[in-house]
Amino acid sequence: LKHPEASSHQGSSPHHSFRAAMKLALSCVVAAWAVFRVAALKQDPCAGCDEGLSLAYQSCARDFGNPCAETNEAGIVGAGPGTKKDVSCCLKKDKHDRCMQCKSMDC
């Protein structure tokens, strides 16, 4: 007489195929994540440095001066931490500053 479990370990079972497929899928996800991380590290810091960014930055500078300056509750720029005058314009200023560094590089 054969043991009932003996036949379940022979050949390829649906459970074994499912596990193999899951391992393959997980391997693909991990490989794609690794490629994405490497690509993120190699982003061009000078990308997007165009006239549109310059005009947007100039508009922010006109409206806020230094949009990254932090103000207190009374709206006065102080030495301590506070709220940025304008976060969106601060990001444009930061990008513009990087673009100016790119322009000065010999690429």
Rosetta silent file (secondary structure, phi, psi, omega in degrees, C-alpha in Angstrom):
SEQUENCE: LKHPEASSHQGSSPHHSFRAAMKLALSCVVAAWAVFRVAALKQDPCAGCDEGLSLAYQSCARDFGNPCAETNEAGIVGAGPGTKKDVSCCLKKDKHDRCMQCKSMDC
SCORE:     score description
SCORE:     0.000 S_00000001
   1 L     0.000  139.165  177.849    0.000    0.000    0.000 S_00000001
   2 L   -88.701  146.492  175.068    1.171    3.486   -0.838 S_00000001
   3 L   -73.708  138.410 -176.302    1.158    6.250    1.697 S_00000001
   4 L   -60.200  -31.549 -178.348   -1.395    8.970    0.693 S_00000001
   5 L   -81.581  -16.182 -176.823    1.193   11.755    0.906 S_00000001
   6 H   -63.640  -36.112 -177.939    3.749    9.918   -1.235 S_00000001
   7 H   -74.998  -23.453 -177.641    1.936   10.709   -4.477 S_00000001
   8 H   -75.411  -16.838 -179.043    1.694   14.444   -3.714 S_00000001
   9 H   -95.971   -0.404 -178.585    5.508   14.863   -3.751 S_00000001
  10 L   -90.992  139.465  174.145    6.056   13.328   -7.182 S_00000001
  11 L    68.999 -159.988 -177.919    6.463   15.518  -10.281 S_00000001
  12 L  -101.245  117.497  179.303    5.343   19.109  -10.601 S_00000001
  13 L   -94.750  161.315  176.884    2.301   20.044   -8.571 S_00000001
  14 H   -59.807  -34.502  179.227    0.201   23.196   -9.100 S_00000001
  15 H   -65.004  -41.506  179.425    1.433   24.453   -5.717 S_00000001
  16 H   -65.061  -41.961  179.499    5.078   24.064   -6.812 S_00000001
  17 H   -64.697  -38.931  179.101    4.409   25.921  -10.089 S_00000001
  18 H   -64.121  -44.237  179.341    2.694   28.750   -8.234 S_00000001
  19 H   -62.754  -41.009  179.095    5.644   29.141   -5.849 S_00000001
  20 H   -64.253  -41.246  178.936    8.084   29.188   -8.777 S_00000001
  21 H   -65.554  -39.351  178.599    6.001   31.828  -10.538 S_00000001
  22 H   -66.132  -40.021  177.568    5.865   33.950   -7.388 S_00000001
  23 H   -62.969  -41.826  178.742    9.644   33.700   -6.958 S_00000001
  24 H   -64.072  -43.878 -179.953   10.129   34.782  -10.573 S_00000001
  25 H   -63.435  -42.829  178.878    7.717   37.708  -10.161 S_00000001
  26 H   -63.719  -40.360  177.896    9.442   38.824   -6.963 S_00000001
  27 H   -61.951  -40.653  178.938   12.832   38.626   -8.676 S_00000001
  28 H   -65.360  -40.948  178.879   11.544   40.808  -11.517 S_00000001
  29 H   -63.478  -44.892  179.908   10.168   43.387   -9.091 S_00000001
  30 H   -63.538  -41.617  178.832   13.462   43.545   -7.196 S_00000001
  31 H   -64.388  -42.230  179.161   15.422   43.889  -10.454 S_00000001
  32 H   -64.820  -40.500  177.841   13.136   46.684  -11.689 S_00000001
  33 H   -61.755  -42.041  179.907   13.457   48.506   -8.362 S_00000001
  34 H   -63.521  -41.991  178.400   17.266   48.288   -8.569 S_00000001
  35 H   -64.098  -42.390  178.847   17.264   49.723  -12.103 S_00000001
  36 H   -60.792  -43.501 -179.655   14.949   52.537  -10.997 S_00000001
  37 H   -63.397  -41.739  178.956   17.234   53.418   -8.065 S_00000001
  38 H   -65.229  -41.784  178.950   20.314   53.555  -10.297 S_00000001
  39 H   -63.912  -37.968  179.792   18.465   55.735  -12.818 S_00000001
  40 H   -65.250  -33.899  179.308   17.348   58.068  -10.027 S_00000001
  41 H   -70.745  -23.953 -175.744   20.951   58.516   -8.921 S_00000001
  42 L  -101.837   20.174  179.620   21.989   59.520  -12.440 S_00000001
  43 L   -64.841  146.466 -179.517   19.366   62.240  -13.000 S_00000001
  44 L   -81.983  112.956 -179.924   20.630   65.342  -14.746 S_00000001
  45 L   -67.578  -15.059 -179.073   20.583   68.238  -12.252 S_00000001
  46 L   -94.281    0.260  178.705   20.685   70.636  -15.212 S_00000001
  47 L   -66.809  141.182  177.662   17.502   69.278  -16.817 S_00000001
  48 L    84.823    5.015  178.655   14.703   71.827  -17.077 S_00000001
  49 L   -82.612   92.789 -177.941   17.025   74.838  -17.075 S_00000001
  50 L  -138.754 -178.282 -177.314   15.221   76.923  -19.645 S_00000001
  51 H   -63.744  -33.745  178.891   13.755   80.353  -20.217 S_00000001
  52 H   -61.164  -41.747  177.612   10.437   79.332  -18.657 S_00000001
  53 H   -65.956  -41.409  179.172   12.126   78.571  -15.349 S_00000001
  54 H   -60.327  -43.768  179.628   14.024   81.870  -15.487 S_00000001
  55 H   -65.840  -40.830  178.393   10.813   83.830  -16.049 S_00000001
  56 H   -63.985  -42.059  178.904    9.023   81.977  -13.244 S_00000001
  57 H   -63.949  -43.675 -179.875   11.935   82.633  -10.875 S_00000001
  58 H   -61.762  -38.278  177.462   12.034   86.349  -11.805 S_00000001
  59 H   -64.227  -41.893  177.660    8.311   86.615  -11.132 S_00000001
  60 H   -65.157  -42.566 -179.242    8.797   84.996   -7.711 S_00000001
  61 H   -63.471  -37.274  177.768   11.753   87.250   -6.918 S_00000001
  62 H   -64.578  -42.461 -174.708    9.643   90.299   -7.818 S_00000001
  63 H   -80.253  -33.191 -171.219    6.761   89.170   -5.602 S_00000001
  64 H  -124.181   -6.228 -171.872    8.621   87.741   -2.609 S_00000001
  65 L    69.360 -114.245  173.595   12.267   88.806   -2.723 S_00000001
  66 L   -93.281  102.213 -176.404   13.803   85.675   -1.241 S_00000001
  67 L   -68.512  -13.737 -179.746   10.851   83.252   -1.217 S_00000001
  68 L   -88.726   -7.910  178.432   12.831   80.810    0.941 S_00000001
  69 L   -62.586  138.904 -178.326   13.200   83.307    3.807 S_00000001
  70 E   -97.796  132.824 -178.234   11.337   82.076    6.855 S_00000001
  71 E  -109.415  154.814  176.509    8.900   84.375    8.591 S_00000001
  72 L   -86.601 -171.685 -177.021    7.495   84.255   12.103 S_00000001
  73 L   -63.139  -26.406  179.611    3.802   84.404   13.002 S_00000001
  74 L   -84.736   -1.765  179.985    3.787   88.200   12.531 S_00000001
  75 L    84.951   13.627 -178.638    5.132   87.791    8.976 S_00000001
  76 L  -100.080  134.018  177.930    8.553   89.185    9.865 S_00000001
  77 E   -69.266  125.727 -178.502   11.699   87.496    8.600 S_00000001
  78 L  -126.572  179.713 -178.818   13.657   86.327   11.615 S_00000001
  79 L   -81.995  -25.359 -176.593   16.756   84.364   12.461 S_00000001
  80 L   -87.433 -179.457  178.635   14.883   81.347   13.847 S_00000001
  81 L   -68.141  151.347 -179.601   12.749   78.738   12.143 S_00000001
  82 L  -164.107 -149.817  179.415    9.436   79.809   10.690 S_00000001
  83 E  -107.820  132.678  178.827    7.275   79.501    7.604 S_00000001
  84 E   -63.006  145.815  179.798    8.743   80.029    4.140 S_00000001
  85 L   -56.456  -47.823  179.010    7.337   83.053    2.332 S_00000001
  86 L  -153.324  113.512 -174.504    6.280   80.870   -0.616 S_00000001
  87 H   -66.272  -44.578 -179.459    7.152   77.174   -0.897 S_00000001
  88 H   -60.894  -44.844  178.634    6.460   76.860   -4.631 S_00000001
  89 H   -69.176  -31.307  177.336    8.625   79.883   -5.410 S_00000001
  90 H   -63.627  -40.887  177.026   11.296   78.612   -3.036 S_00000001
  91 H   -63.199  -39.376  177.876   11.520   75.414   -5.109 S_00000001
  92 H   -65.435  -39.054  177.820   11.843   77.530   -8.265 S_00000001
  93 H   -63.949  -44.971  178.824   14.599   79.569   -6.626 S_00000001
  94 H   -59.551  -44.505  179.390   16.467   76.409   -5.593 S_00000001
  95 H   -64.650  -42.826  179.050   16.185   75.031   -9.146 S_00000001
  96 H   -60.920  -41.833  178.043   17.284   78.364  -10.614 S_00000001
  97 H   -61.901  -41.269  176.303   20.328   78.384   -8.317 S_00000001
  98 H   -63.934  -39.073  179.426   21.258   74.871   -9.508 S_00000001
  99 H   -64.001  -37.808  178.473   20.806   76.002  -13.104 S_00000001
 100 H   -66.458  -35.746  175.013   23.161   78.913  -12.553 S_00000001
 101 H   -65.796  -40.244  178.276   25.756   76.461  -11.217 S_00000001
 102 H   -61.692  -40.832 -178.085   25.223   74.275  -14.299 S_00000001
 103 H   -64.677  -31.168 -178.575   25.725   77.281  -16.549 S_00000001
 104 H   -83.349  -11.149  178.035   29.058   78.031  -14.915 S_00000001
 105 L   -77.634  154.076  177.792   30.299   74.431  -15.390 S_00000001
 106 L   -96.540   85.549 -177.956   32.356   73.525  -18.409 S_00000001
 107 L  -104.439    0.000    0.000   30.169   70.757  -19.880 S_00000001
